[in-house]
PDB file of C-alpha atoms in Angstrom:
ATOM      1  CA  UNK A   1      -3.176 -10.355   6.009  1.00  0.00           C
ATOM      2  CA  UNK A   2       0.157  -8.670   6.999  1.00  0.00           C
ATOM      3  CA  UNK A   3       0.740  -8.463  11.084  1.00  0.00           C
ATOM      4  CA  UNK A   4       3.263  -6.471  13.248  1.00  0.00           C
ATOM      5  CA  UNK A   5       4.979  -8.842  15.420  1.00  0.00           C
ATOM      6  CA  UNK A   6       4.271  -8.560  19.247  1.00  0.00           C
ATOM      7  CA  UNK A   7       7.831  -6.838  19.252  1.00  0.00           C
ATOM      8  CA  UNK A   8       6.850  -4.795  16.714  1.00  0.00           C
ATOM      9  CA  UNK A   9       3.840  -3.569  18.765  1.00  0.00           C
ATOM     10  CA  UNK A  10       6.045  -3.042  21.698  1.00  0.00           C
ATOM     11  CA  UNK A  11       8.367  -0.666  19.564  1.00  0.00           C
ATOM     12  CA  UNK A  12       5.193   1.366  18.400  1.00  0.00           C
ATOM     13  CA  UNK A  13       3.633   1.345  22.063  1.00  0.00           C
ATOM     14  CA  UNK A  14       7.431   2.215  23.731  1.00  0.00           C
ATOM     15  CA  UNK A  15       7.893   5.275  21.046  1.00  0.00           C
ATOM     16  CA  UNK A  16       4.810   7.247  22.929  1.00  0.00           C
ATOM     17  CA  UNK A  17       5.159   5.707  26.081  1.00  0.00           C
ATOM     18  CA  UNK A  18       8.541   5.047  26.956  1.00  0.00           C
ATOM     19  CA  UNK A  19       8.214   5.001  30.543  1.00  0.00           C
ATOM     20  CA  UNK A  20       4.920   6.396  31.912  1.00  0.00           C
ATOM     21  CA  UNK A  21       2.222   8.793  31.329  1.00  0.00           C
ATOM     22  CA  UNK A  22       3.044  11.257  33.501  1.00  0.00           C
ATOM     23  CA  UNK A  23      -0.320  13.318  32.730  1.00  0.00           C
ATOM     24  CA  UNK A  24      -2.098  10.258  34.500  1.00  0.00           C
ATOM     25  CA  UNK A  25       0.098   9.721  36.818  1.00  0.00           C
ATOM     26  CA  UNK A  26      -0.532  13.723  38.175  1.00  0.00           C
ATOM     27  CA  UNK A  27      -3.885  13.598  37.971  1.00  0.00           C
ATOM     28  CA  UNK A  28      -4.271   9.819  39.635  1.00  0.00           C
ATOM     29  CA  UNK A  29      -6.914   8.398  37.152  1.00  0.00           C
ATOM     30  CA  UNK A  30      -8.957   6.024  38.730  1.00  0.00           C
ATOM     31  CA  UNK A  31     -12.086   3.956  37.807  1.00  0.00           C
ATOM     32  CA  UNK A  32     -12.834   2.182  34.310  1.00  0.00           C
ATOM     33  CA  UNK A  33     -13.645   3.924  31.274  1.00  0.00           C
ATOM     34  CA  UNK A  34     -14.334   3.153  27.245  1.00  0.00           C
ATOM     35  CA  UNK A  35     -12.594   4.143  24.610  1.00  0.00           C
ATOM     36  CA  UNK A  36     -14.515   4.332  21.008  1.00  0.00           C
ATOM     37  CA  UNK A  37     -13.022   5.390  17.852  1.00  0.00           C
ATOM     38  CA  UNK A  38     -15.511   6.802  15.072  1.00  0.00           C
ATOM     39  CA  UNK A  39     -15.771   7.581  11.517  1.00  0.00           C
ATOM     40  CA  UNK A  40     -15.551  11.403  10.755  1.00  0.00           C
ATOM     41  CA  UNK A  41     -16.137  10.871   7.470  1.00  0.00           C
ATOM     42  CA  UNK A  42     -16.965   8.116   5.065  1.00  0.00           C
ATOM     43  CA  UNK A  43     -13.763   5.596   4.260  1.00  0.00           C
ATOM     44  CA  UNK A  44     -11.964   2.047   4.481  1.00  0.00           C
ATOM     45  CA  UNK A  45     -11.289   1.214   7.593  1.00  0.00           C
ATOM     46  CA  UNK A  46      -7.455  -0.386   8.399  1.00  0.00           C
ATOM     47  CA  UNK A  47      -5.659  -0.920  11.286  1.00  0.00           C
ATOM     48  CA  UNK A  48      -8.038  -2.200  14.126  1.00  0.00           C
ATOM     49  CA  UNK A  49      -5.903  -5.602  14.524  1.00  0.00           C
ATOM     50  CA  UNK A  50      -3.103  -3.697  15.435  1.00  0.00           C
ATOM     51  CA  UNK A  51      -4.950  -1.596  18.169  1.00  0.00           C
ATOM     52  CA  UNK A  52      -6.331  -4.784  19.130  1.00  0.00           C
ATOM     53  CA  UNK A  53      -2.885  -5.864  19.847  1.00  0.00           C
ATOM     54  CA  UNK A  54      -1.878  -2.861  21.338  1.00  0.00           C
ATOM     55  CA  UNK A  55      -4.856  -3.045  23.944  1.00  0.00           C
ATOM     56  CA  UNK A  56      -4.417  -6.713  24.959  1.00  0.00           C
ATOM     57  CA  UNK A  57      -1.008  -5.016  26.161  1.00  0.00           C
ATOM     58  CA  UNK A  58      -3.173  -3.224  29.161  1.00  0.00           C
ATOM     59  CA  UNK A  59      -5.627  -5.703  29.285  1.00  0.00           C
ATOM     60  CA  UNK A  60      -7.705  -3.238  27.538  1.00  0.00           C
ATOM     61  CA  UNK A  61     -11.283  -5.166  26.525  1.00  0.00           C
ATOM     62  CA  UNK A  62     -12.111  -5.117  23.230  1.00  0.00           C
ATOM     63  CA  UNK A  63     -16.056  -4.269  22.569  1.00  0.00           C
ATOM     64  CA  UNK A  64     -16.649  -3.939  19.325  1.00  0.00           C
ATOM     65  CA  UNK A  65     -14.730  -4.003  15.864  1.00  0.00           C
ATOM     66  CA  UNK A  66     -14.411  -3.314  12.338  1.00  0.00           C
ATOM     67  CA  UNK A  67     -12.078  -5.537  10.420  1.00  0.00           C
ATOM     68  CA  UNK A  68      -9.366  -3.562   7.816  1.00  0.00           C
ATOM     69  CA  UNK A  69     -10.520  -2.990   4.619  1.00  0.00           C
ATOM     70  CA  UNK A  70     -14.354  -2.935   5.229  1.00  0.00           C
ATOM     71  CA  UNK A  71     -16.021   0.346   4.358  1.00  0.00           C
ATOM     72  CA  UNK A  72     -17.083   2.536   6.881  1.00  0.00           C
ATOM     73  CA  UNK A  73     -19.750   5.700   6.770  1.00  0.00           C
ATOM     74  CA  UNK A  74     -19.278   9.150   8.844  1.00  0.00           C
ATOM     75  CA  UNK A  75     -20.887   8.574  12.813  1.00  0.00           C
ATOM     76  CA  UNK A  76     -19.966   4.685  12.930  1.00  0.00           C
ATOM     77  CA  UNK A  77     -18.015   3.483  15.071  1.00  0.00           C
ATOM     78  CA  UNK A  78     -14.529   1.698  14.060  1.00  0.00           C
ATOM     79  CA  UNK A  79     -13.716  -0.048  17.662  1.00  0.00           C
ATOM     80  CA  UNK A  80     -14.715  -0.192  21.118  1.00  0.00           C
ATOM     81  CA  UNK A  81     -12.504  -1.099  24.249  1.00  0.00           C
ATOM     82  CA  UNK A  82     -13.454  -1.245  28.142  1.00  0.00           C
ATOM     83  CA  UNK A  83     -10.545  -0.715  30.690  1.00  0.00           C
ATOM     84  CA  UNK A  84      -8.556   0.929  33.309  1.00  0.00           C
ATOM     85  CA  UNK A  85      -8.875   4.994  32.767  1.00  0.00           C
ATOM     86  CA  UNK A  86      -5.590   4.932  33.262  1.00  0.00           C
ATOM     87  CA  UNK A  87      -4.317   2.391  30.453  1.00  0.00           C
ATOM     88  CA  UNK A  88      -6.735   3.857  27.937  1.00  0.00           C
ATOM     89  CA  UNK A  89      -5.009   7.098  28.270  1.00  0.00           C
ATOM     90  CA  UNK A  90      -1.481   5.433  27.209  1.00  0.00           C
ATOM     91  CA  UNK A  91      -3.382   3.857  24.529  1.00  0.00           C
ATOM     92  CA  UNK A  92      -5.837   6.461  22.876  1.00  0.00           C
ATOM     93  CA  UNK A  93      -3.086   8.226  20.993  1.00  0.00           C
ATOM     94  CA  UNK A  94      -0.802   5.589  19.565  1.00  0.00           C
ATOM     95  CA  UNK A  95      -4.001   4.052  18.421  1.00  0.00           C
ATOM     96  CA  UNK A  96      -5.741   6.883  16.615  1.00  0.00           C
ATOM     97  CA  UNK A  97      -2.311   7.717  14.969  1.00  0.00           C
ATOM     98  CA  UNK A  98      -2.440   4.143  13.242  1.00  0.00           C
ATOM     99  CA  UNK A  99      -6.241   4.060  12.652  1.00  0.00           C
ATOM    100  CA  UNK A 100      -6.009   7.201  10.916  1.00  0.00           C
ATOM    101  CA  UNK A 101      -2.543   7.175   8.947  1.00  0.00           C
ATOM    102  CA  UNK A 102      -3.737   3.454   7.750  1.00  0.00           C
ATOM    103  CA  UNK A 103      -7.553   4.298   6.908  1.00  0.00           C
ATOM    104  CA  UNK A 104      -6.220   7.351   5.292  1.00  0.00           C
ATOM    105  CA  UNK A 105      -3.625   5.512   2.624  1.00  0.00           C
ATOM    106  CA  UNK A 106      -6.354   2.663   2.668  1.00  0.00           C
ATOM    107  CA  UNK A 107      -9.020   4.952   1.535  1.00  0.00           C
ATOM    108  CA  UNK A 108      -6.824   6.563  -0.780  1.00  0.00           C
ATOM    109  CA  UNK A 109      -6.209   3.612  -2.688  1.00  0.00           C
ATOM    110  CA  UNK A 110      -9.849   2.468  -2.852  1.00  0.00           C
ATOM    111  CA  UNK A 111     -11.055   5.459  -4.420  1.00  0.00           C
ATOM    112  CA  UNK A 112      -7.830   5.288  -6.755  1.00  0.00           C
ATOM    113  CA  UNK A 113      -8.447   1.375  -7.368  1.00  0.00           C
ATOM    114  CA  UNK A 114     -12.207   2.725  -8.664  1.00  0.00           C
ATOM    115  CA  UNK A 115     -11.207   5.130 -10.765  1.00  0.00           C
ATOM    116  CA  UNK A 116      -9.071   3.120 -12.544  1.00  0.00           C
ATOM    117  CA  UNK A 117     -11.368   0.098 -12.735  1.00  0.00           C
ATOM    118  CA  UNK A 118     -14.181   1.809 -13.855  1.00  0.00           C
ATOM    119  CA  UNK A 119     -12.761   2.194 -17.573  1.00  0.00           C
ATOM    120  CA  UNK A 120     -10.582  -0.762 -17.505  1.00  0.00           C
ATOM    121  CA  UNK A 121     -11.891  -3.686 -15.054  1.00  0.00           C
ATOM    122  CA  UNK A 122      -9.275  -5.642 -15.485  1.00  0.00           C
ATOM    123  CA  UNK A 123      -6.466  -3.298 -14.427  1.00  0.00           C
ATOM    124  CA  UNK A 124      -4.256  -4.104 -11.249  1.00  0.00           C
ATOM    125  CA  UNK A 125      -2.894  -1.370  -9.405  1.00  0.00           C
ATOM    126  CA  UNK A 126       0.244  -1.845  -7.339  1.00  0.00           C
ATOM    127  CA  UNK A 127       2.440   0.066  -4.948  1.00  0.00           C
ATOM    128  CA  UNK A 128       6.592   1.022  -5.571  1.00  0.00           C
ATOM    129  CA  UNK A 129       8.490   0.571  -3.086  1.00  0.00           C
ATOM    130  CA  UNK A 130       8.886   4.329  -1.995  1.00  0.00           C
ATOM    131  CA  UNK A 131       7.442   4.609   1.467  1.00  0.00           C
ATOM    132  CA  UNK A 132       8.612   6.208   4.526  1.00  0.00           C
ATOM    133  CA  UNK A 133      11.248   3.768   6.081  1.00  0.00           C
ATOM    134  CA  UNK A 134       9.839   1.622   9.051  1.00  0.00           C
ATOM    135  CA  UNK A 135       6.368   1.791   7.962  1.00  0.00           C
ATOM    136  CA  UNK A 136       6.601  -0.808   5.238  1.00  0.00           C
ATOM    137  CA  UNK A 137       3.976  -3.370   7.389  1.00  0.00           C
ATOM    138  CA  UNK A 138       1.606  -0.877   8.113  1.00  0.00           C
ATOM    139  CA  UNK A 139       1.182   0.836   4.060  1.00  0.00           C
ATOM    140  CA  UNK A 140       1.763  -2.591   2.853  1.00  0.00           C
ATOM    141  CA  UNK A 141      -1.592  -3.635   4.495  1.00  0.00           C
ATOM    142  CA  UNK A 142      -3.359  -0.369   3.903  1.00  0.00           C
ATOM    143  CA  UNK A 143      -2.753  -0.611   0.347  1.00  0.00           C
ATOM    144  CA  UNK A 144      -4.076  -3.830   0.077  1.00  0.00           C
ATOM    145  CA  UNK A 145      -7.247  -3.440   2.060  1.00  0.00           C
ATOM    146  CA  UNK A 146      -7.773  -1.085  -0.552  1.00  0.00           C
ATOM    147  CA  UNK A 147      -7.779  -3.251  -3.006  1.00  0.00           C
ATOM    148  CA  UNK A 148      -3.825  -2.399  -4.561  1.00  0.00           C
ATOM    149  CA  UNK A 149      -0.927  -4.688  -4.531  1.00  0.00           C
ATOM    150  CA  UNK A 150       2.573  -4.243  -3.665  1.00  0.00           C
ATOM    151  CA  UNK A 151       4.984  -3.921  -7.036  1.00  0.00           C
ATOM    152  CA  UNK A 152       7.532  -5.382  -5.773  1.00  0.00           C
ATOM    153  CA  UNK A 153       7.746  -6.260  -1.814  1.00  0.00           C
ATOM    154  CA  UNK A 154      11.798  -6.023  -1.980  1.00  0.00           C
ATOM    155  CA  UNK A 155      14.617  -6.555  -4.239  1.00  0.00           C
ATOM    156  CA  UNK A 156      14.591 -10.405  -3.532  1.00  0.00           C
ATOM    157  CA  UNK A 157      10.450 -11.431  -4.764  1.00  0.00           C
ATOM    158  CA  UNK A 158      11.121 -10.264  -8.539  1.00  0.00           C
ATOM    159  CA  UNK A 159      13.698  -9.066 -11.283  1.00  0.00           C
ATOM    160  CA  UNK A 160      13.170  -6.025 -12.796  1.00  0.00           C
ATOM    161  CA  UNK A 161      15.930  -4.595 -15.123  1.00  0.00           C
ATOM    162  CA  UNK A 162      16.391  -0.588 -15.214  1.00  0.00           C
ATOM    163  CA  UNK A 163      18.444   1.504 -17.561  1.00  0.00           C
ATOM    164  CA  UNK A 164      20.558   1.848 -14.867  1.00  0.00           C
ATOM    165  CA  UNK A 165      21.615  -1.675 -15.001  1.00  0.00           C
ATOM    166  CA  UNK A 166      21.102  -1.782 -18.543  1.00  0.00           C
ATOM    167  CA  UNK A 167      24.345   0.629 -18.489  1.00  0.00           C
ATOM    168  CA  UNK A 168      26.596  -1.988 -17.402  1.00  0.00           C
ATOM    169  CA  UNK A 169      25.429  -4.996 -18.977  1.00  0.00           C
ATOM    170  CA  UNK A 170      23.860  -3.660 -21.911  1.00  0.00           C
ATOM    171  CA  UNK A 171      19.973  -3.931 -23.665  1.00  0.00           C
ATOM    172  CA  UNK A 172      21.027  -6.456 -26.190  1.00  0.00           C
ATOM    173  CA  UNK A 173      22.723  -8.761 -23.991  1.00  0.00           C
ATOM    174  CA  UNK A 174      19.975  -8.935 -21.159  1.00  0.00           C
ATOM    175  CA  UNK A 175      17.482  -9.304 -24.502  1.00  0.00           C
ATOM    176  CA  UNK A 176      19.358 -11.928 -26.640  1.00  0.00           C
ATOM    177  CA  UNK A 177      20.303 -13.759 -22.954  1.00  0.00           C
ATOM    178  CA  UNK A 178      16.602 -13.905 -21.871  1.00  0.00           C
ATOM    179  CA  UNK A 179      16.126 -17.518 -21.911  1.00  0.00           C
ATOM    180  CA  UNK A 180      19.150 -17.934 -19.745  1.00  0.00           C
ATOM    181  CA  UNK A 181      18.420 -15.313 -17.499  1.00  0.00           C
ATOM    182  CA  UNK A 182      15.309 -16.916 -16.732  1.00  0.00           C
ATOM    183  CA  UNK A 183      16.519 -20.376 -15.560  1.00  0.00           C
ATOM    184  CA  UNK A 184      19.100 -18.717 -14.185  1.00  0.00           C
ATOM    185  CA  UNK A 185      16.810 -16.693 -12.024  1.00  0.00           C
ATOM    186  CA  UNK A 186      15.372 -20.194 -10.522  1.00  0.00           C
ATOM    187  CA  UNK A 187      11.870 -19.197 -12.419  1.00  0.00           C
ATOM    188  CA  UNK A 188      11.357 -15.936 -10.745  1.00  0.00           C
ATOM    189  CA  UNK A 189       9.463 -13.214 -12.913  1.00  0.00           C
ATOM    190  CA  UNK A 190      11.604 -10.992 -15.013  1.00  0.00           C
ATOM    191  CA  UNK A 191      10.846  -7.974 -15.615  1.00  0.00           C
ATOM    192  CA  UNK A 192      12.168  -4.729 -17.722  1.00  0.00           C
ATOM    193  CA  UNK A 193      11.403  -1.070 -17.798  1.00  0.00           C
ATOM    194  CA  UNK A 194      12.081   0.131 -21.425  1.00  0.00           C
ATOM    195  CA  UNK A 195      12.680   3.824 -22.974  1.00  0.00           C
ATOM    196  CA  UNK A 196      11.432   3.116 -26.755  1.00  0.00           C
ATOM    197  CA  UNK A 197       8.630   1.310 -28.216  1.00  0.00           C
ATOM    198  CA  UNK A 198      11.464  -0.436 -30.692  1.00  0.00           C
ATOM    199  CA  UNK A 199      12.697  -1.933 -27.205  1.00  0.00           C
ATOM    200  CA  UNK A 200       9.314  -2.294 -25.981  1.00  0.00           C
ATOM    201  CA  UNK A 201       8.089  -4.471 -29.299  1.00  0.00           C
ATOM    202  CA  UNK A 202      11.624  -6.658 -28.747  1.00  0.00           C
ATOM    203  CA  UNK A 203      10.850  -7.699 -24.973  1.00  0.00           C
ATOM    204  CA  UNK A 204       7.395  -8.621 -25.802  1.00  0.00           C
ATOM    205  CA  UNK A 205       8.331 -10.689 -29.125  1.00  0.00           C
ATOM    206  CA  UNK A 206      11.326 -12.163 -26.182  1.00  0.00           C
ATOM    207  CA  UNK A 207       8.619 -13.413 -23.784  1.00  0.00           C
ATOM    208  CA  UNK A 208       9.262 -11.234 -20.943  1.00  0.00           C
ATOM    209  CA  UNK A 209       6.877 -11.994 -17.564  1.00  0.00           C
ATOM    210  CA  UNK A 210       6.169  -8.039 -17.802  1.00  0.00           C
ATOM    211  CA  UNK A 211       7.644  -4.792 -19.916  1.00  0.00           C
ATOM    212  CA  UNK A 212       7.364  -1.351 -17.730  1.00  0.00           C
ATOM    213  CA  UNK A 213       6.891   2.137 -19.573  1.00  0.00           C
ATOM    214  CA  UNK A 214       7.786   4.950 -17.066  1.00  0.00           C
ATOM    215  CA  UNK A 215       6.265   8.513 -17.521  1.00  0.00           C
ATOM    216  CA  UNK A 216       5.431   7.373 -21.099  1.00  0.00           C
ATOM    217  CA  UNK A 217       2.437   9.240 -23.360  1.00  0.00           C
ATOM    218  CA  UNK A 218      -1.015   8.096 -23.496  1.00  0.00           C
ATOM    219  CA  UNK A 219      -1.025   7.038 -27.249  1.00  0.00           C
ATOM    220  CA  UNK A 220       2.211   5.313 -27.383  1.00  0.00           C
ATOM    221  CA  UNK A 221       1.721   3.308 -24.008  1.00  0.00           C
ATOM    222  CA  UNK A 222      -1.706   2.172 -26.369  1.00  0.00           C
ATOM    223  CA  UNK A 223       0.772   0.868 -29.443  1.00  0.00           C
ATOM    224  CA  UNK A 224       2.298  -1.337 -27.021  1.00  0.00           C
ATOM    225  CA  UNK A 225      -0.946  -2.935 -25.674  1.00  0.00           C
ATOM    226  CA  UNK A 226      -2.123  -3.444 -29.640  1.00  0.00           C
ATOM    227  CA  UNK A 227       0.980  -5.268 -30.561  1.00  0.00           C
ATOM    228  CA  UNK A 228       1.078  -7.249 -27.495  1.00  0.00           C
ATOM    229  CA  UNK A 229      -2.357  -7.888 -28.697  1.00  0.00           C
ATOM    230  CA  UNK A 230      -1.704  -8.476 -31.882  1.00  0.00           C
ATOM    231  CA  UNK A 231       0.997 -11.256 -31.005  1.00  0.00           C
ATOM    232  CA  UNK A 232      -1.459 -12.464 -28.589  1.00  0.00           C
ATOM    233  CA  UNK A 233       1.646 -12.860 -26.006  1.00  0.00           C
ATOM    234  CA  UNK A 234       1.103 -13.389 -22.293  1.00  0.00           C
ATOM    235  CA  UNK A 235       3.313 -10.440 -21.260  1.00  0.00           C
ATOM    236  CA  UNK A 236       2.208  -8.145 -19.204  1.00  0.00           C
ATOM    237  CA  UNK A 237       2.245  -4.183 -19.650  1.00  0.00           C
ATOM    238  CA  UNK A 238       2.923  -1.339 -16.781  1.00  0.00           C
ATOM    239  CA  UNK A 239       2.765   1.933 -16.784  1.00  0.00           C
ATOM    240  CA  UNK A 240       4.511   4.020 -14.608  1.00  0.00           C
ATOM    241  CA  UNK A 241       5.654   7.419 -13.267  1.00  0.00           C
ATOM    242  CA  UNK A 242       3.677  10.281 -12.150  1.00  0.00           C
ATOM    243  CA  UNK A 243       0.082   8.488 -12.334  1.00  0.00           C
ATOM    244  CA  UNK A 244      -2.265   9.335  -9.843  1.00  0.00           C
ATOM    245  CA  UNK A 245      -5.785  10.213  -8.673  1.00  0.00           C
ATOM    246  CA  UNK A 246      -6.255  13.058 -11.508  1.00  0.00           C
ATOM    247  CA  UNK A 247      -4.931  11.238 -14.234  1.00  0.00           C
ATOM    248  CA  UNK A 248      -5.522   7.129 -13.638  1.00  0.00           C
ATOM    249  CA  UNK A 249      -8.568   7.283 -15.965  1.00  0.00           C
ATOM    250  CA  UNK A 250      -6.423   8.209 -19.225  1.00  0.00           C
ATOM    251  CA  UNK A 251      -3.922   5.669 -18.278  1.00  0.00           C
ATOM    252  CA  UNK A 252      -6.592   2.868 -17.614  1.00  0.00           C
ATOM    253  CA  UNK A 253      -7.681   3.406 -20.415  1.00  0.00           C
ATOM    254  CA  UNK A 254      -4.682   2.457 -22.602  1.00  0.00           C
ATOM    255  CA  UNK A 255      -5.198  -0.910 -21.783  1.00  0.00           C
ATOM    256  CA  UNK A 256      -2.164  -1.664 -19.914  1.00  0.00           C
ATOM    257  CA  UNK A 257      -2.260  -4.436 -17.372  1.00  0.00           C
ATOM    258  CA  UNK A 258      -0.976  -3.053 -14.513  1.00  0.00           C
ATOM    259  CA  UNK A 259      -0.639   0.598 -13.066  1.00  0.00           C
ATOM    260  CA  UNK A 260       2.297   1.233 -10.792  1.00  0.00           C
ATOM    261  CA  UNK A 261       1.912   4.159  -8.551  1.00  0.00           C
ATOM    262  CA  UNK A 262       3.404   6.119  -5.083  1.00  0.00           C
ATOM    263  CA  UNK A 263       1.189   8.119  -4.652  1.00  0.00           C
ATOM    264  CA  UNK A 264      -1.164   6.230  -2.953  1.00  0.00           C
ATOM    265  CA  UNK A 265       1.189   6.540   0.791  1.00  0.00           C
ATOM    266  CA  UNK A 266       0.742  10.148   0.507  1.00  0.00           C
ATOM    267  CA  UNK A 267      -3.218  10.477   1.288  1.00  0.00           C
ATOM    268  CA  UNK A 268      -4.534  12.274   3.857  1.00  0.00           C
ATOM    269  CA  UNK A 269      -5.059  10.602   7.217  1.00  0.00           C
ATOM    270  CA  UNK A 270      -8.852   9.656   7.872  1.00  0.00           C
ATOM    271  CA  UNK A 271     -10.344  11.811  10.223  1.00  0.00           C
ATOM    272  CA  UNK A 272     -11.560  10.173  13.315  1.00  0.00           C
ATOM    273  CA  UNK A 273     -13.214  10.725  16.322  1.00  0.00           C
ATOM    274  CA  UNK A 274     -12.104   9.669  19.783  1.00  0.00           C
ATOM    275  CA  UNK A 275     -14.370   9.318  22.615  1.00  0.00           C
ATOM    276  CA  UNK A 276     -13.477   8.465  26.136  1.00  0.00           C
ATOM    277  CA  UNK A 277     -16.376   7.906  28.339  1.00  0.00           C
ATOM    278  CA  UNK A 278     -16.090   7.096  32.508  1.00  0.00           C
ATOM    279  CA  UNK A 279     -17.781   3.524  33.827  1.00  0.00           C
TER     280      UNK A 279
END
């Protein structure tokens, strides 16, 4: 499973406490204390390794923990830590921030993943690449804990050719070049979003790893799974553009192979409880 680095936690930890808490400080907390962290209401659970991390940094004891991606009901607890009052007031916040913004988009894409699987068990769901900069990590793991998988991590893991670079080099080049393109690429998947289902029927009959229809309607999205079908060819089908929890039933249900979606980093955050408790 994805990891922030120990810098990476010391980035997160610095951005709230950047020098001291000065609350504590005025107030001279003394004594030990827990900190717990509970379900509000029922959801997947993501993030706890990186509070983990993030109390090791004040020697804060870890009690008790859920693991991301296991499912959690309302009143249980997510993790338990022992420490200094003082530390686990420099922690609490940073730590329910992640907890919830990661349990939130992890939930969110569980209960999107089960929509969609419950008419078409087969389908994968996967991620674009349009999250909120610096937070890549942290949705990349949320997403998968609940059960998606990135699209495409970054511009370097796959090809996939747009209209926009079909404008330079043109749709019948890339298409009659495919073969070359292909070693060329070192092996690497190659894939093509396409705006007809003429263009559609071509890449398919070409062997492309995967053809991508973007905002496309429900019945024609369906010819292109029956031909693919038909030709009993290994490549893959996407849909795209604008799918989400309302409507990922009628585009499961086309058959396509793959559903490619943003809208699961936009969720709520998970509501959850903190309780601090003295020694």
């Amino acid at each position: 499973m994805i990891e922030l680095s120990s810098f990476e936690i010391d980035y997160v930890i610095a951005e709230d406490v950047p020098l001291l808490d000065l609350t504590s400080l005025v107030l001279q907390l003394e004594g030990d204390g827990n900190i717990s962290f509970v379900f509000r209401e029922n959801g997947v659970v993501c993030g706890t390794e990186e509070v983990e991390k993030i109390f090791e940094k004040f020697n804060i004891e870890v009690l008790y923990k859920k693991r991301s991606g296991e499912f959690g009901r309302k009143g249980e607890e997510i993790l338990k830590g022992k420490g200094k009052a003082s530390d686990i007031h420099k922690v609490w916040k940073v730590s329910l921030n992640i907890l919830e913004y990661m349990s939130g988009i992890a939930t969110n894409t569980y209960n999107f993943v089960s929509k969609a699987k419950s008419v078409n068990p087969d389908v994968t769901v996967s991620t674009t690449r349009k999250y909120m900069p610096f937070t890549k990590k942290l949705v990349m793991k949320a997403i998968i804990s609940g059960g998606a998988v990135p699209h495409r991590l970054s511009l370097s893991d796959t090809i996939l050719i747009f209209k926009e670079h079909l404008t330079f080099v043109g749709f019948e080049n890339v298409v009659n070049n495919f073969e070359r393109l292909k070693k060329k690429s070192g092996g690497k998947t190659i894939g093509i979003e396409v705006e007809t289902k003429e263009e559609a029927f071509v890449c398919i009959e070409k062997g492309f790893d995967f053809v991508q229809l973007d905002k496309w309607h429900f019945e024609d999205i369906k010819q292109v799974v029956e031909f693919r079908n038909k030709l009993n060819s290994k490549t893959l089908i996407a849909a795209a553009g604008g799918i989400n929890i309302n409507n990922v039933e009628d585009y499961a249900k086309t058959g396509v192979d793959i559903i490619v979606t943003t809208s699961l980093y936009w969720g709520k955050p998970l509501d959850i409880k903190t309780k601090i408790e003295k020694v």
